[in-house]
mmCIF file of C-alpha atoms and ligand atoms in Angstrom:
data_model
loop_
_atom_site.group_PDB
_atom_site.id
_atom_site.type_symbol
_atom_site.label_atom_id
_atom_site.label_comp_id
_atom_site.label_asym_id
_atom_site.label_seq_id
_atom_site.Cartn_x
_atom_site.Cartn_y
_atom_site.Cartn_z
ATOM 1 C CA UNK A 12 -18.509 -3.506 20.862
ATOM 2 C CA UNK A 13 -16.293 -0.363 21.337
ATOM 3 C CA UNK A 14 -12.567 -0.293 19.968
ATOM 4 C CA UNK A 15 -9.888 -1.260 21.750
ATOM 5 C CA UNK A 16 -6.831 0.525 21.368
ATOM 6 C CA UNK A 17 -3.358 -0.753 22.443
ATOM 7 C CA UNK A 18 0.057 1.569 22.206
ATOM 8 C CA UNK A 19 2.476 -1.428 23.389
ATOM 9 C CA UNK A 20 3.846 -4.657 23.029
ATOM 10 C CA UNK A 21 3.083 -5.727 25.892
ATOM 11 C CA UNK A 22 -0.807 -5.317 25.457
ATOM 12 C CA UNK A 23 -0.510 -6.759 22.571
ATOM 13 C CA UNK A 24 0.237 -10.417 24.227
ATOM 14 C CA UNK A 25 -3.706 -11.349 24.775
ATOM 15 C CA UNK A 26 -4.746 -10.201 21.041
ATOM 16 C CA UNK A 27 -3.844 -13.016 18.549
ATOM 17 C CA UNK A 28 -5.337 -15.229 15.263
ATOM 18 C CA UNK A 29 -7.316 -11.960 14.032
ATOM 19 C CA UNK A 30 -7.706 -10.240 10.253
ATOM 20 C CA UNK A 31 -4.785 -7.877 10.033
ATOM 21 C CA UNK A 32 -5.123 -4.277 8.389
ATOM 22 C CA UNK A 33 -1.459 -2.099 8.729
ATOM 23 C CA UNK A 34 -1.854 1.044 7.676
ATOM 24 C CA UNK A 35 -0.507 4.839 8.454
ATOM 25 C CA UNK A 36 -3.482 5.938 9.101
ATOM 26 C CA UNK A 37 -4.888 9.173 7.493
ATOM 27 C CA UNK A 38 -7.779 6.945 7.201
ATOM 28 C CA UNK A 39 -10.112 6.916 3.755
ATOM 29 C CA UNK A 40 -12.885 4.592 2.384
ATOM 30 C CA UNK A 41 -10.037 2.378 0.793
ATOM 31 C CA UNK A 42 -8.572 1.573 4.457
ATOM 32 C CA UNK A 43 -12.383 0.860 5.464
ATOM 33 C CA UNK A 44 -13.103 -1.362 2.729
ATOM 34 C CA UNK A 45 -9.782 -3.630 4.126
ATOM 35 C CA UNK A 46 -11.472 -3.684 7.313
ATOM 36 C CA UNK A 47 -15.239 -4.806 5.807
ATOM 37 C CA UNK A 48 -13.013 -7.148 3.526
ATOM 38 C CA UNK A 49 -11.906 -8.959 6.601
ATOM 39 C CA UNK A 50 -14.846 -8.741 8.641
ATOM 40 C CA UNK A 51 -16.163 -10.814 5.786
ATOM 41 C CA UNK A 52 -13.446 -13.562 6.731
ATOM 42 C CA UNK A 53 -15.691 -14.007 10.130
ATOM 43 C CA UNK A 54 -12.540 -12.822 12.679
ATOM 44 C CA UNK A 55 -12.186 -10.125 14.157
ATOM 45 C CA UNK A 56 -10.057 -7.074 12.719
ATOM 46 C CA UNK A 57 -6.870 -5.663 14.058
ATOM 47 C CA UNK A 58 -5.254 -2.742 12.195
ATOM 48 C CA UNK A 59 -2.023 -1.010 13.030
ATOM 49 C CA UNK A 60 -1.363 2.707 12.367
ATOM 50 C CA UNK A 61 2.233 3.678 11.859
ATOM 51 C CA UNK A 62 3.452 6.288 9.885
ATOM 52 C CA UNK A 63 6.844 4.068 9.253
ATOM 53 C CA UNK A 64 9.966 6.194 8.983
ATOM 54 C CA UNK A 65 12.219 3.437 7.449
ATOM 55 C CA UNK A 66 10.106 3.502 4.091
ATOM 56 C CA UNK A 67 10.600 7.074 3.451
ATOM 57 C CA UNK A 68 13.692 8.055 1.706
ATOM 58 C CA UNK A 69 15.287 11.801 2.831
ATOM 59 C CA UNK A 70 13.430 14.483 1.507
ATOM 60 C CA UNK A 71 10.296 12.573 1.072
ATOM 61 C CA UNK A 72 6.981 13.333 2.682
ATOM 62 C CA UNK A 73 7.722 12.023 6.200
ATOM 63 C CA UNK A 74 7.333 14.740 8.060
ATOM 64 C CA UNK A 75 4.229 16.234 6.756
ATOM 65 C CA UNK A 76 2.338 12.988 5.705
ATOM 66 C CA UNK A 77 -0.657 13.544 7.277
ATOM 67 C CA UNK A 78 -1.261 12.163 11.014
ATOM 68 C CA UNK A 79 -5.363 12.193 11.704
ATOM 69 C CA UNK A 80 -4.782 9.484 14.376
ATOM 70 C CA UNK A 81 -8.511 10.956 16.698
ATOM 71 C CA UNK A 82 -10.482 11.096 14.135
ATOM 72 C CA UNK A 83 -8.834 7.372 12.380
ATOM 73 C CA UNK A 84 -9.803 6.071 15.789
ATOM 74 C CA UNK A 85 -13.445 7.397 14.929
ATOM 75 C CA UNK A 86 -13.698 6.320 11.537
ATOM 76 C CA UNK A 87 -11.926 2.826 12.839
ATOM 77 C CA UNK A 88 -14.217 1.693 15.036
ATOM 78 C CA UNK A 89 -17.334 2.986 12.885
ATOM 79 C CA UNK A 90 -16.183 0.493 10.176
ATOM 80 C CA UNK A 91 -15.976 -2.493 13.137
ATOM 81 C CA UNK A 92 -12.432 -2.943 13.638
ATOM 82 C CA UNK A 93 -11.920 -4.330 17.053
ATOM 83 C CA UNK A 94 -8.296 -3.647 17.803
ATOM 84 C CA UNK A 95 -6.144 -0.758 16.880
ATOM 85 C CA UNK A 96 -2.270 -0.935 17.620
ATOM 86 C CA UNK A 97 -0.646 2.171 17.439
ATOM 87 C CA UNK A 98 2.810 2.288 18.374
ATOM 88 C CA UNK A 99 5.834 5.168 18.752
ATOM 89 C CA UNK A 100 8.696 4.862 16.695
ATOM 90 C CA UNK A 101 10.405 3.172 19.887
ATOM 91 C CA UNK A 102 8.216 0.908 20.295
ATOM 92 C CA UNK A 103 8.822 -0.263 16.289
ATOM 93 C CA UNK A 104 12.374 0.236 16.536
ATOM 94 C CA UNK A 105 13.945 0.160 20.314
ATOM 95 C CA UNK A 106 16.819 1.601 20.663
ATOM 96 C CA UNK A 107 20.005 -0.225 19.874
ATOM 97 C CA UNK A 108 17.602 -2.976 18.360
ATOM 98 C CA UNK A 109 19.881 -3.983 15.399
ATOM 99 C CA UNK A 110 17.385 -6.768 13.918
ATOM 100 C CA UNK A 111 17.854 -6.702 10.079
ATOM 101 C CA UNK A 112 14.856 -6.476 8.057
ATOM 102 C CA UNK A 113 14.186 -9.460 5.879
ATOM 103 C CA UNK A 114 15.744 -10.649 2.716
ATOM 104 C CA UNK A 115 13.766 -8.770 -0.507
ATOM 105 C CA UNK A 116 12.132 -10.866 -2.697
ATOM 106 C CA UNK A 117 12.739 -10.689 -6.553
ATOM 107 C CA UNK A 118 9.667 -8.548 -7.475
ATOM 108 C CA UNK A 119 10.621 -5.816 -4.782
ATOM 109 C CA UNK A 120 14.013 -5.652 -6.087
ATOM 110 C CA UNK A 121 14.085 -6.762 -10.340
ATOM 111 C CA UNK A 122 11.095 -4.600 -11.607
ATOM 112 C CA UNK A 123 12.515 -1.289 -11.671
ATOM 113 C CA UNK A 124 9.280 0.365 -10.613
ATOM 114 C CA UNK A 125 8.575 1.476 -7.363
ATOM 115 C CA UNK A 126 12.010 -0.135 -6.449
ATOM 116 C CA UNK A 127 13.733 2.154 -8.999
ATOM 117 C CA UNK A 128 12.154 5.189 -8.283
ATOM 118 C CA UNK A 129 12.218 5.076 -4.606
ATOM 119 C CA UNK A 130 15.169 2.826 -3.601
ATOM 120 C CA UNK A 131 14.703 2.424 -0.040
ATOM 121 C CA UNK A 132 10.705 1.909 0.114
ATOM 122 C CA UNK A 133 10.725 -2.129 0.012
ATOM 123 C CA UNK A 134 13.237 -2.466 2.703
ATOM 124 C CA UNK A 135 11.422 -0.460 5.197
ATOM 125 C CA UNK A 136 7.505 -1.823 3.936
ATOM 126 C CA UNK A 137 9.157 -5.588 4.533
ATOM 127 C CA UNK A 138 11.036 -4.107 8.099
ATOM 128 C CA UNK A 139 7.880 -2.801 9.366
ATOM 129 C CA UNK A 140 5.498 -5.402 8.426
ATOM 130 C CA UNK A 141 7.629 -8.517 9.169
ATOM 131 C CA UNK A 142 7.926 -6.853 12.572
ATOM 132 C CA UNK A 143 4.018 -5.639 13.024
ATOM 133 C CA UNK A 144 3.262 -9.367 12.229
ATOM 134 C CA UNK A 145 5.486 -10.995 14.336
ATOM 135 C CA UNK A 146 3.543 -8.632 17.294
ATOM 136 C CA UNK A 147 0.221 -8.567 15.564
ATOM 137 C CA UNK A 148 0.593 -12.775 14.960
ATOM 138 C CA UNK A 149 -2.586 -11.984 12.641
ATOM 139 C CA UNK A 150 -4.497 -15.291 10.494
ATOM 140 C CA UNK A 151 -4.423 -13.343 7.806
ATOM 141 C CA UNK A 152 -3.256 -9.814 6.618
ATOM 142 C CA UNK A 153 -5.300 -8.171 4.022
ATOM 143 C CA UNK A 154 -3.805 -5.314 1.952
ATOM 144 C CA UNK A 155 -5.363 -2.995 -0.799
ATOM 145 C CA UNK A 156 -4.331 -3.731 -4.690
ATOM 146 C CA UNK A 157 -3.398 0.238 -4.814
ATOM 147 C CA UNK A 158 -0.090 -0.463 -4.136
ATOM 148 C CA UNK A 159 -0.179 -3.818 -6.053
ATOM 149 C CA UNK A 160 3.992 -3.985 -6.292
ATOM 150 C CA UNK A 161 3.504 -3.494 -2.228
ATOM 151 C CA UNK A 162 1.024 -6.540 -2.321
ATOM 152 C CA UNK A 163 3.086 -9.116 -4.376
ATOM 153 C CA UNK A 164 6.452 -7.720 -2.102
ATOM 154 C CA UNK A 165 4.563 -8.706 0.951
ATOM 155 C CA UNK A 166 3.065 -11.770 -0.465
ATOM 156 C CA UNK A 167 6.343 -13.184 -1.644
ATOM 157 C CA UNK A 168 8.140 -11.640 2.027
ATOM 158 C CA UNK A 169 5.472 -13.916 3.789
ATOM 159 C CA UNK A 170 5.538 -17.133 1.212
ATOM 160 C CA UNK A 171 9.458 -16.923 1.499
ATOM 161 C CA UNK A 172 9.132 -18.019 5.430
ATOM 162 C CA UNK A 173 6.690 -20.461 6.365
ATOM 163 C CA UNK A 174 8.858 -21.113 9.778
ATOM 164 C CA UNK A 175 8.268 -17.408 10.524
ATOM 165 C CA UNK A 176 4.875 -17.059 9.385
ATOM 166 C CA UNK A 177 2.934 -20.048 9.366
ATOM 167 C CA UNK A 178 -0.467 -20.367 7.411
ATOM 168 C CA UNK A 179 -0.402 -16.383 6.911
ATOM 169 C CA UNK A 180 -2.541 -15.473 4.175
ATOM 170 C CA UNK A 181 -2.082 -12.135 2.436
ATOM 171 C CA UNK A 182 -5.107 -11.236 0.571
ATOM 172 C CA UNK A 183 -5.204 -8.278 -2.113
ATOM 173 C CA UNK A 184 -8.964 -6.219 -2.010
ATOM 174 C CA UNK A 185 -10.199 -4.336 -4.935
ATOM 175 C CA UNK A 186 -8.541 -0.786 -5.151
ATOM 176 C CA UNK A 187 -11.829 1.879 -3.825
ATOM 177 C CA UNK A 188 -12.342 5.016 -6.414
ATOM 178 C CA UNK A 189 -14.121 8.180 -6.302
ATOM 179 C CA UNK A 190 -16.745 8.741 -8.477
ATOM 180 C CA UNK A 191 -14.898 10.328 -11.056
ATOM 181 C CA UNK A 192 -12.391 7.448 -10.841
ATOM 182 C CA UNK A 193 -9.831 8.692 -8.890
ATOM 183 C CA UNK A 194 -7.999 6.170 -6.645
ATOM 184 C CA UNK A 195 -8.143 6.947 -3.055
ATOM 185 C CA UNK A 196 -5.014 7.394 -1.436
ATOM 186 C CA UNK A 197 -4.046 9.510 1.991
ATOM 187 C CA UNK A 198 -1.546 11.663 -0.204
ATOM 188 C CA UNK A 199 -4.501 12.978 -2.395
ATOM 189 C CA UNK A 200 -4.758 15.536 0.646
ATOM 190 C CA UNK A 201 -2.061 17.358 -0.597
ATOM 191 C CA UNK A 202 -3.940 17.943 -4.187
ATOM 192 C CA UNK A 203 -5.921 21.507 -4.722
ATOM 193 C CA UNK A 204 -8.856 22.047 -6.888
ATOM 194 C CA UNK A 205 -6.928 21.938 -10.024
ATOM 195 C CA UNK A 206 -4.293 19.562 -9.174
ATOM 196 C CA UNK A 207 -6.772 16.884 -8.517
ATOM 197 C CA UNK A 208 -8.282 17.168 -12.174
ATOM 198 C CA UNK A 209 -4.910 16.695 -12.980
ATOM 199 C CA UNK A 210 -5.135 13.842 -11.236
ATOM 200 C CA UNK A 211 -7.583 12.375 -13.097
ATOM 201 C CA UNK A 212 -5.380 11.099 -15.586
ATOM 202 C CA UNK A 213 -3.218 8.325 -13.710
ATOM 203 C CA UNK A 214 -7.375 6.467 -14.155
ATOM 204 C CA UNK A 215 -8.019 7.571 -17.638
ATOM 205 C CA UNK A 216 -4.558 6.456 -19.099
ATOM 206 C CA UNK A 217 -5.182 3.102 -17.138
ATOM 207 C CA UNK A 218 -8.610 2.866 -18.859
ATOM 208 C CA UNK A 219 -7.843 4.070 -22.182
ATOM 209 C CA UNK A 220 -5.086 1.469 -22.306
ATOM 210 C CA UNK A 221 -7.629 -1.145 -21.548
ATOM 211 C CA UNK A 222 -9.071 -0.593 -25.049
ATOM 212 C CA UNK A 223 -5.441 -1.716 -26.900
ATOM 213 C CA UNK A 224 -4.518 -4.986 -27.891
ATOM 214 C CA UNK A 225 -0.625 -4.380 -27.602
ATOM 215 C CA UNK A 226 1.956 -3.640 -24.713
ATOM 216 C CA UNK A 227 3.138 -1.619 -26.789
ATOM 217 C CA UNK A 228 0.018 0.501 -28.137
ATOM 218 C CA UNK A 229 -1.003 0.464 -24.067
ATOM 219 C CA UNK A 230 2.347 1.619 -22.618
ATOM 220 C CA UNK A 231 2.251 4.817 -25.461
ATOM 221 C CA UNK A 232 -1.439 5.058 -24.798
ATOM 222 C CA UNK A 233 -0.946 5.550 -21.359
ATOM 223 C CA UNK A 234 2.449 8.081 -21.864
ATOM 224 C CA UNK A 235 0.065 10.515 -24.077
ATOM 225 C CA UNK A 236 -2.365 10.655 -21.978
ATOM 226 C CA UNK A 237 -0.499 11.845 -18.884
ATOM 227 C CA UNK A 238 1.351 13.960 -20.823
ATOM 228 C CA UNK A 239 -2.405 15.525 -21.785
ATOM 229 C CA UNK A 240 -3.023 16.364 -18.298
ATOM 230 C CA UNK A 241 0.381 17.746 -17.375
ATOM 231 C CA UNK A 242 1.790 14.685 -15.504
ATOM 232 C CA UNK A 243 5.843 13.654 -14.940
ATOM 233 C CA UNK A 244 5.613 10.399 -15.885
ATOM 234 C CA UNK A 245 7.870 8.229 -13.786
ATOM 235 C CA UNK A 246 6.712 4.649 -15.266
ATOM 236 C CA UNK A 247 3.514 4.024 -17.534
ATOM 237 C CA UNK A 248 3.924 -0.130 -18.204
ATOM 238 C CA UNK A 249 2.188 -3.137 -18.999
ATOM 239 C CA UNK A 250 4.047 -6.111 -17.045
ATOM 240 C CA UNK A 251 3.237 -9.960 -15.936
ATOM 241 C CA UNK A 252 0.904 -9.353 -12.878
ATOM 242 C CA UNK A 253 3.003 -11.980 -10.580
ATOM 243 C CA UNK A 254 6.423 -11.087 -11.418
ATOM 244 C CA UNK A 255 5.904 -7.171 -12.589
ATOM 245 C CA UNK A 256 8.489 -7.895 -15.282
ATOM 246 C CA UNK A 257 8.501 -6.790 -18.807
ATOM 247 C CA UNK A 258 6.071 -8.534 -21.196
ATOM 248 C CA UNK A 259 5.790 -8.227 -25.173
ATOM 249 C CA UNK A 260 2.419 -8.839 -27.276
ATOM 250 C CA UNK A 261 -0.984 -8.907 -26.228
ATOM 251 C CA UNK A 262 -1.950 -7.226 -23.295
ATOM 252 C CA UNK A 263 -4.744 -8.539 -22.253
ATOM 253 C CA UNK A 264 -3.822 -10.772 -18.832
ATOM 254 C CA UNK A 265 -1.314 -8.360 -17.458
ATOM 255 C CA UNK A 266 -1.098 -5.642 -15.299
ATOM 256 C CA UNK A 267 -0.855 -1.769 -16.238
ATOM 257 C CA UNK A 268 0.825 0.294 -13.533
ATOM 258 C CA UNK A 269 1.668 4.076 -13.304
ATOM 259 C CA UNK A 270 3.933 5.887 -11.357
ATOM 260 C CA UNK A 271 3.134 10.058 -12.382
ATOM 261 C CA UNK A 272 4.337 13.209 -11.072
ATOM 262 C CA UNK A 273 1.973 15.902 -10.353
ATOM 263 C CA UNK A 274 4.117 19.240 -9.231
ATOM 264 C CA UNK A 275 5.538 17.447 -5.500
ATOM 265 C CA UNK A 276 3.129 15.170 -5.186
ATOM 266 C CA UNK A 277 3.570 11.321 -6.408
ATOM 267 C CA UNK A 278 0.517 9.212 -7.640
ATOM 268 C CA UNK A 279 0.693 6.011 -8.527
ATOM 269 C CA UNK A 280 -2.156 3.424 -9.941
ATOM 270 C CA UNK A 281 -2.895 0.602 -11.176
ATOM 271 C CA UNK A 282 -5.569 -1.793 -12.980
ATOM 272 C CA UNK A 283 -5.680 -5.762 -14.472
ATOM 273 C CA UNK A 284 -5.439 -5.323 -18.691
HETATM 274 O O1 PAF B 18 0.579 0.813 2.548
HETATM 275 C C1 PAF B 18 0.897 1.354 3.629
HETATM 276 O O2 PAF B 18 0.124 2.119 4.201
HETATM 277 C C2 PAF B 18 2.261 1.055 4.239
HETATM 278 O O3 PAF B 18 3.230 0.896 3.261
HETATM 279 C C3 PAF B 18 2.235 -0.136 5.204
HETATM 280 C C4 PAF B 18 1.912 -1.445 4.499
HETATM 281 C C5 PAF B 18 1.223 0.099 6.317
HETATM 282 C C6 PAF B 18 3.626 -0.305 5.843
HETATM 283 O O4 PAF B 18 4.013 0.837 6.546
#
């Protein structure tokens, strides 16, 4: 069955109950996986692809994220998603459309991780997808565990509003690596030769903190490690895997998550303790 694609809202009207995939496209094996993760489910697959304005703070990599949307199409339908929505900005946001974005829940705001570093990102993640889904009306909306603060954000957004979003389920799929462990992510365009050894460390802190038995060994485990391969470490923590708040003691049950520098770029990662 070829691809349907579908640029407005009004098109949208006949396409309902389906697996939903929102991405901004610059499409990569981790994107495809979503899509084979809810094939699995037995619907169909829908997946937007926005590159979202409202998430990206001034100065930030708005402009030149990178916008592949032929050759997304391509790998789209190769992986079997039926429906692609891509929208325009105006189409997202219409003119004089003054809507507020939904309240934040606790783990997008109390952390201090992603929500401390980049202040605005929540608000315009839970703008965009509260609007996609009320458009998209999706079963279920499956999202990678790369961005696992993103997840619980949207997982909480949704459970906060049955009357908005009733019997959504948001389902987390494994976080795809390259071989040499790298997480996949559309921003590891911007890394050369040497940066992306560099790189390599966000994965190897995360595993070499799997081998303590203490927050506290992990969280300086992970520090030295990106320090070895020349990495601005932003956050390198151990927290409760629901809440993402601090935790003390063993590790094992929780959630280690990085935030690391790498000259302008900004990787983060993630992995269960
Ligand atoms: O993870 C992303 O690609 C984006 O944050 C999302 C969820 C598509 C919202 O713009």
């Amino acid at each position: 069955m070829s691809l349907r694609v579908i640029n407005t809202v009004s098109d949208l009207e006949s396409v309902h109950g389906l697996t939903f995939v929102p991405t901004m496209g610059a499409l990569h094996d981790g994107h495809l996986s979503l899509v084979q993760a809810g094939l699995a489910h037995g619907d169909e697959v829908i997946m937007s692809i926005f590159v979202n304005p409202k998430q990206f703070a001034p100065g930030e990599d708005f402009e030149s994220y990178p916008r592949t949307l032929e050759q997304d199409l391509a790998l789209a339908e190769s992986a079997g998603t039926a429906v692609v929505f891509a929208p325009d900005v105006d189409t997202m946001y219409p003119p004089n459309d003054a809507q507020p974005g939904p309240p934040l829940p606790a783990v997008a705001t109390e952390p201090g991780l992603e929500d401390g570093h980049r202040p605005q990102f929540f608000g315009g993640v839970c703008t965009v997808v509260a609007r996609l889904l009320d458009l998209v009306r999706p079963r279920r909306m499956i999202m990678g565990e790369k961005d696992y603060q993103q997840l619980l954000v949207l997982q909480a957004m949704v459970d906060a509003d049955p009357n908005r979003w009733p019997d959504l389920d948001v389902i987390g799929a494994p976080t795809i690596r390259a071989d040499d462990g790298l997480a996949l992510s559309s921003r590891n365009a911007y890394l050369d030769p040497d940066q992306r050894l560099r790189a390599l460390g966000l994965s190897r802190a995360l595993h070499e903190a799997q081998l303590e038995s203490t927050v506290d060994a992990a969280e300086a485990r992970m520090v030295s490690v990106l320090e070895q391969h020349d990495l601005d470490v932003d956050y390198a923590v151990v927290r409760d895997d629901r809440t993402l708040m601090p935790v003390t003691g063993a590790c094992r049950g929780h959630r280690g998550l990085i935030a690391a520098g790498l000259d302008d770029v900004r990787l983060i990662d993630n992995m269960a303790m």
